[in-house]
Amino acid sequence: MSLGKRLSMIFKAKASKALDRAEDPRETLDYSYQRQLEMLQKVRRGLADVATSRKRVELQGQQLTVASDKLQQQAAAALAAGREDLAREALTRRSAAQQQLADLGQQQASLQAEQDKLTAASQRLQAKVEAFRIRKETIKASYTAAEAETRVGEAVSGISEEMSDVGLAMQRAEDKTAQLQARAGAIDELLASGALEDATGSTKDDIQLELERMSSSSNVEAELAQLKRTLPAGTAAPAALAAGTTAPKEIRS
Amino acid sequence: MIVRIMGEGQFQLQDEHLVELNELDDALTDAVNAGDEPRFTQSLTDLLGRTRSLGTPVTDEYLGGSDLILPDAGSTLTEVRALLGEEGLIPG
């Protein structure tokens, strides 16, 4: 059997389950309408979740961009200070950050697509629910058992198919959101661990600390040299100071 | 005939279009049975494209089931299998 037919059978089976719920077809109408309203609520909540996740990804993207730029500056500073090893480390981290940024961009686009689809589906469902409500009242008003049975069946199976469809669209959007949240959590951890410095700049990562240590030791060097020049010649002190300055000098070279 | 594209809504098609759509639908079924992902994606794209171009969207006021239901354009083979498998309709 064709795929389209098999899928139709699955949806019809779901619809007939909905129809079997009540003895009186009119109760079926009310029950179905209740379910439709619940479904609309769920879809709206689902849409809000997707939007929240997208916001979070956007924010992380901004943080990663800041972190990446900073790593670039650190690499330049390290290289200027003759520390190629440190520059290499900064650039390696920057490359990891760039990779994450590219992934985030893709996820954001796919989440946007889900959001658009879900928005369209929820608008369609809302229109159908309204059509159902009107149909329901008409059927109830002109109720004769034989006639109602077919008309209720038609209306309920139609709306039930719509709900199954929007339900699947929602599930898909939720799966995508869950995947994204897992990834967002991992990036938060990465930012927090200092491997990529937090964009707020409140914490100092190890590359920054090393650069600052280097710059402060070269300040010390300069001050020492200044002091040496002010010392009177022939005192015992210069020998000891000269010995002390050999180690920091290696860093400067 | 009413055809639903999942996630897109229902389309009204004329009976004479059925032959062509059935051929495309057969190709899709073959791809699903063979587990051939590239062929599945291609035949699904063909079938959905043809359904959209031949059919006219059904109005929101219409409340009725579909004669044919087609998977969402972004569906993967695994997703469609899961959908069919849920009701135990996967052929051996």
Coordinates of C-alpha atoms in Angstrom, one line a residue:
Chain A
M1 CA 0.0 0.0 0.0
S2 CA 1.2 3.5 -0.7
L3 CA 2.8 5.6 2.0
G4 CA 0.1 8.3 1.7
K5 CA -2.7 5.8 2.3
R6 CA -0.9 4.1 5.2
L7 CA -0.4 7.5 6.9
S8 CA -4.1 8.4 6.3
M9 CA -5.1 5.1 8.0
I10 CA -3.1 5.9 11.1
F11 CA -4.7 9.4 11.3
K12 CA -8.2 7.9 10.8
A13 CA -7.6 5.3 13.5
K14 CA -6.8 8.1 15.9
A15 CA -9.9 10.0 14.9
S16 CA -12.2 7.0 15.4
K17 CA -10.7 6.6 18.9
A18 CA -11.9 10.1 19.6
L19 CA -15.3 9.3 18.3
D20 CA -15.7 6.2 20.5
R21 CA -15.4 8.2 23.6
A22 CA -19.1 9.0 24.1
E23 CA -22.4 7.4 23.4
D24 CA -24.2 10.5 22.3
P25 CA -22.6 12.2 19.3
R26 CA -23.4 15.6 20.8
E27 CA -21.2 14.7 23.8
T28 CA -18.5 13.8 21.3
L29 CA -18.7 17.2 19.9
D30 CA -18.3 18.9 23.2
Y31 CA -15.5 16.6 24.3
S32 CA -13.7 17.1 21.0
Y33 CA -14.1 20.9 21.3
Q34 CA -12.6 20.8 24.8
R35 CA -9.6 18.9 23.5
Q36 CA -9.2 21.4 20.7
L37 CA -9.0 24.3 23.1
E38 CA -6.4 22.5 25.2
M39 CA -4.4 21.8 22.1
L40 CA -4.5 25.4 21.1
Q41 CA -3.2 26.3 24.6
K42 CA -0.4 23.7 24.3
V43 CA 0.6 25.0 20.9
R44 CA 0.9 28.6 22.2
R45 CA 3.0 27.4 25.1
G46 CA 5.2 25.4 22.7
L47 CA 5.7 28.5 20.6
A48 CA 6.7 30.5 23.6
D49 CA 9.3 27.9 24.5
V50 CA 10.8 27.9 21.0
A51 CA 11.0 31.7 21.1
T52 CA 12.7 31.6 24.5
S53 CA 15.3 29.1 23.3
R54 CA 16.0 31.2 20.3
K55 CA 16.7 34.2 22.5
R56 CA 19.1 32.2 24.6
V57 CA 21.0 31.0 21.5
E58 CA 21.2 34.6 20.3
L59 CA 22.6 35.7 23.6
Q60 CA 25.2 33.0 23.7
G61 CA 26.2 33.9 20.2
Q62 CA 26.9 37.4 21.3
Q63 CA 28.9 36.2 24.3
L64 CA 30.9 33.8 22.1
T65 CA 31.7 36.7 19.6
V66 CA 33.0 38.9 22.5
A67 CA 35.1 36.0 23.8
S68 CA 36.4 35.2 20.4
D69 CA 37.4 38.9 19.7
K70 CA 39.1 39.0 23.1
L71 CA 41.1 35.8 22.4
Q72 CA 42.3 37.4 19.1
Q73 CA 43.5 40.5 21.1
Q74 CA 45.2 38.3 23.6
A75 CA 47.0 36.3 20.9
A76 CA 48.3 39.6 19.4
A77 CA 49.4 40.8 22.8
A78 CA 51.1 37.5 23.6
L79 CA 52.9 37.5 20.2
A80 CA 54.1 41.1 20.7
A81 CA 55.5 40.0 24.1
G82 CA 57.4 37.2 22.3
R83 CA 55.2 34.4 23.8
E84 CA 54.3 32.4 20.8
D85 CA 53.1 29.5 22.9
L86 CA 50.6 31.7 24.7
A87 CA 49.5 33.2 21.3
R88 CA 49.0 29.7 20.0
E89 CA 46.9 28.7 23.0
A90 CA 44.7 31.8 22.6
L91 CA 44.2 31.1 18.8
T92 CA 43.3 27.5 19.5
R93 CA 40.6 28.6 21.9
R94 CA 39.4 31.2 19.5
S95 CA 39.1 28.5 16.8
A96 CA 36.9 26.4 19.2
A97 CA 34.8 29.4 19.9
Q98 CA 34.4 30.1 16.1
Q99 CA 33.3 26.5 15.6
Q100 CA 30.7 26.8 18.3
L101 CA 29.5 30.0 16.8
A102 CA 29.0 28.4 13.4
D103 CA 27.0 25.5 15.0
L104 CA 24.9 28.0 16.9
G105 CA 24.1 29.9 13.7
Q106 CA 22.8 26.7 12.1
Q107 CA 20.7 25.7 15.2
Q108 CA 19.2 29.2 15.3
A109 CA 18.2 29.0 11.7
S110 CA 16.6 25.6 12.1
L111 CA 14.8 26.7 15.2
Q112 CA 13.5 29.7 13.3
A113 CA 12.1 27.4 10.7
E114 CA 10.3 25.3 13.3
Q115 CA 8.9 28.4 14.9
D116 CA 7.5 29.6 11.5
K117 CA 5.9 26.3 10.8
L118 CA 4.4 26.0 14.2
T119 CA 3.0 29.6 13.9
A120 CA 1.3 28.7 10.6
A121 CA 0.0 25.4 12.1
S122 CA -1.4 27.1 15.1
Q123 CA -3.2 29.8 13.0
R124 CA -4.7 27.1 10.8
L125 CA -5.8 25.1 13.9
Q126 CA -7.3 28.2 15.4
A127 CA -9.4 28.8 12.3
K128 CA -10.5 25.2 12.2
V129 CA -11.4 25.2 15.9
E130 CA -13.6 28.2 15.2
A131 CA -15.2 26.5 12.2
F132 CA -15.8 23.4 14.4
R133 CA -17.5 25.5 17.1
I134 CA -19.9 26.9 14.6
R135 CA -20.5 23.5 13.1
K136 CA -21.0 22.0 16.5
E137 CA -23.8 24.5 17.4
T138 CA -25.5 23.9 14.0
I139 CA -25.5 20.2 14.5
K140 CA -26.8 20.4 18.0
A141 CA -29.6 22.8 17.0
S142 CA -30.9 20.6 14.2
Y143 CA -30.2 17.4 15.9
T144 CA -31.7 14.1 14.7
A145 CA -29.7 11.0 15.7
A146 CA -29.2 9.5 12.2
E147 CA -28.1 12.7 10.6
A148 CA -26.0 13.9 13.5
E149 CA -23.9 10.7 13.5
T150 CA -22.4 11.2 10.0
R151 CA -22.0 15.0 10.4
V152 CA -20.3 14.6 13.8
G153 CA -18.1 11.9 12.4
E154 CA -17.0 14.1 9.6
A155 CA -16.3 17.1 11.7
V156 CA -14.5 15.2 14.4
S157 CA -12.3 13.2 12.1
G158 CA -11.4 16.4 10.2
I159 CA -10.4 18.3 13.3
S160 CA -8.7 15.3 14.8
E161 CA -6.5 15.0 11.8
E162 CA -5.6 18.6 12.1
M163 CA -4.8 18.2 15.8
S164 CA -2.6 15.1 15.1
D165 CA -0.7 17.1 12.5
V166 CA -0.1 20.1 14.7
G167 CA 0.7 17.7 17.5
L168 CA 3.5 16.2 15.5
A169 CA 4.8 19.6 14.4
M170 CA 4.9 20.6 18.1
Q171 CA 6.7 17.5 19.1
R172 CA 9.3 18.1 16.4
A173 CA 9.8 21.7 17.6
E174 CA 10.1 20.5 21.2
D175 CA 12.8 17.9 20.2
K176 CA 14.8 20.6 18.4
T177 CA 14.4 22.9 21.4
A178 CA 15.6 20.2 23.8
Q179 CA 18.6 19.5 21.7
L180 CA 19.4 23.1 21.6
Q181 CA 19.0 23.5 25.4
A182 CA 21.4 20.7 26.0
R183 CA 24.0 22.4 23.7
A184 CA 23.3 25.8 25.3
G185 CA 24.0 24.2 28.7
A186 CA 27.3 22.9 27.4
I187 CA 28.4 26.3 26.1
D188 CA 27.4 27.9 29.4
E189 CA 29.7 25.4 31.2
L190 CA 32.5 26.2 28.7
L191 CA 32.1 29.9 29.3
A192 CA 32.0 29.4 33.1
S193 CA 35.1 27.2 33.2
G194 CA 37.2 30.0 31.9
A195 CA 38.2 28.2 28.8
L196 CA 36.3 30.9 27.1
E197 CA 36.2 33.9 29.3
D198 CA 32.8 35.2 30.3
A199 CA 31.8 38.2 28.3
T200 CA 31.1 40.2 31.4
G201 CA 34.9 40.2 32.0
S202 CA 34.3 39.6 35.7
T203 CA 36.6 36.6 35.8
K204 CA 40.1 36.4 34.5
D205 CA 41.2 33.4 32.4
D206 CA 44.7 31.9 32.6
I207 CA 45.9 33.6 29.3
Q208 CA 44.9 37.0 30.7
L209 CA 46.6 36.2 34.0
E210 CA 49.8 35.2 32.2
L211 CA 49.8 38.3 30.1
E212 CA 49.3 40.5 33.2
R213 CA 52.0 38.6 35.0
M214 CA 54.4 39.3 32.1
S215 CA 53.5 42.9 31.9
S216 CA 53.9 43.4 35.6
S217 CA 57.3 41.7 35.6
S218 CA 58.5 43.9 32.8
N219 CA 57.3 46.9 34.9
V220 CA 59.4 45.5 37.7
E221 CA 62.3 45.3 35.4
A222 CA 61.9 48.9 34.4
E223 CA 61.7 50.1 38.0
L224 CA 64.7 48.0 38.9
A225 CA 66.7 49.6 36.2
Q226 CA 65.5 53.0 37.3
L227 CA 66.6 52.2 40.9
K228 CA 70.0 51.0 39.7
R229 CA 70.7 54.2 38.0
T230 CA 69.9 56.2 41.1
L231 CA 72.2 54.1 43.3
P232 CA 75.6 55.5 44.2
A233 CA 78.4 53.6 42.5
G234 CA 80.5 51.2 44.6
T235 CA 77.9 49.9 47.0
A236 CA 77.3 46.2 47.6
A237 CA 73.7 46.2 46.4
P238 CA 74.1 46.2 42.6
A239 CA 75.6 42.7 42.5
A240 CA 72.6 41.2 44.3
L241 CA 70.1 43.0 42.2
A242 CA 71.8 42.0 38.9
A243 CA 71.6 38.4 40.0
G244 CA 67.9 38.8 40.7
T245 CA 67.1 40.2 37.3
T246 CA 68.4 37.4 35.1
A247 CA 65.4 35.2 35.3
P248 CA 62.7 37.8 34.3
K249 CA 64.9 39.0 31.5
E250 CA 64.4 35.6 29.7
I251 CA 60.7 36.3 29.5
R252 CA 61.2 39.7 27.9
S253 CA 63.5 38.5 25.1
Chain B
M1 CA -9.7 14.2 -3.5
I2 CA -8.2 15.8 -0.4
V3 CA -4.5 15.4 0.3
R4 CA -2.8 16.6 3.5
I5 CA 0.8 17.7 3.5
M6 CA 1.8 17.4 7.2
G7 CA 2.6 20.8 8.7
E8 CA 1.2 22.6 5.6
G9 CA -2.5 21.8 5.5
Q10 CA -4.9 20.2 3.0
F11 CA -5.1 20.4 -0.8
Q12 CA -8.0 19.7 -3.1
L13 CA -7.0 17.6 -6.1
Q14 CA -8.9 16.4 -9.2
D15 CA -9.3 12.7 -9.7
E16 CA -7.4 12.8 -13.0
H17 CA -4.3 13.9 -11.1
L18 CA -4.4 10.8 -9.1
V19 CA -2.5 8.6 -11.6
E20 CA 0.5 10.9 -11.6
L21 CA 0.5 11.3 -7.9
N22 CA 0.2 7.6 -7.4
E23 CA 3.3 7.0 -9.4
L24 CA 5.2 9.5 -7.3
D25 CA 3.8 8.0 -4.2
D26 CA 4.9 4.5 -5.3
A27 CA 8.4 5.8 -5.8
L28 CA 8.3 7.2 -2.3
T29 CA 7.1 3.9 -0.9
D30 CA 9.9 2.0 -2.6
A31 CA 12.4 4.4 -1.2
V32 CA 11.0 3.9 2.3
N33 CA 11.0 0.1 2.0
A34 CA 14.5 0.1 0.6
G35 CA 15.7 2.5 3.4
D36 CA 17.3 4.7 0.7
E37 CA 17.5 8.2 2.3
P38 CA 18.7 10.2 -0.7
R39 CA 16.0 8.6 -2.9
F40 CA 13.4 9.2 -0.2
T41 CA 14.2 12.9 0.1
Q42 CA 14.1 13.3 -3.7
S43 CA 10.8 11.4 -4.2
L44 CA 9.2 13.2 -1.3
T45 CA 10.3 16.6 -2.7
D46 CA 8.9 15.6 -6.1
L47 CA 5.6 14.4 -4.7
L48 CA 5.1 17.4 -2.4
G49 CA 6.0 19.8 -5.2
R50 CA 3.5 18.2 -7.6
T51 CA 0.8 18.1 -5.0
R52 CA 1.2 21.8 -4.3
S53 CA 1.2 22.8 -8.0
L54 CA -1.8 20.6 -9.0
G55 CA -3.9 21.2 -5.9
T56 CA -5.6 24.2 -4.4
P57 CA -5.4 24.8 -0.7
V58 CA -8.6 23.8 1.2
T59 CA -10.3 26.6 3.1
D60 CA -10.1 26.8 6.9
E61 CA -13.8 26.2 7.2
Y62 CA -13.5 22.8 5.7
L63 CA -13.7 20.1 8.4
G64 CA -13.0 16.7 7.0
G65 CA -10.4 14.0 6.8
S66 CA -7.9 13.5 4.0
D67 CA -7.7 10.6 1.5
L68 CA -4.0 10.8 1.5
I69 CA -1.5 12.1 4.0
L70 CA 2.0 13.0 3.0
P71 CA 5.0 13.6 5.4
D72 CA 6.3 17.0 6.2
A73 CA 8.9 18.4 3.7
G74 CA 11.7 18.3 6.2
S75 CA 11.0 14.7 7.3
T76 CA 13.7 12.2 7.4
L77 CA 13.3 8.5 6.6
T78 CA 13.8 7.6 10.2
E79 CA 11.0 10.0 11.3
V80 CA 8.6 8.5 8.7
R81 CA 9.4 5.0 9.8
A82 CA 8.8 6.0 13.4
L83 CA 5.4 7.4 12.4
L84 CA 4.4 4.2 10.6
G85 CA 6.0 2.0 13.3
E86 CA 4.1 3.6 16.0
E87 CA 1.0 1.8 14.7
G88 CA 2.8 -1.3 13.7
L89 CA 2.3 -0.7 10.0
I90 CA 5.9 -1.2 8.9
P91 CA 6.0 -3.9 6.2
G92 CA 8.5 -6.6 6.7

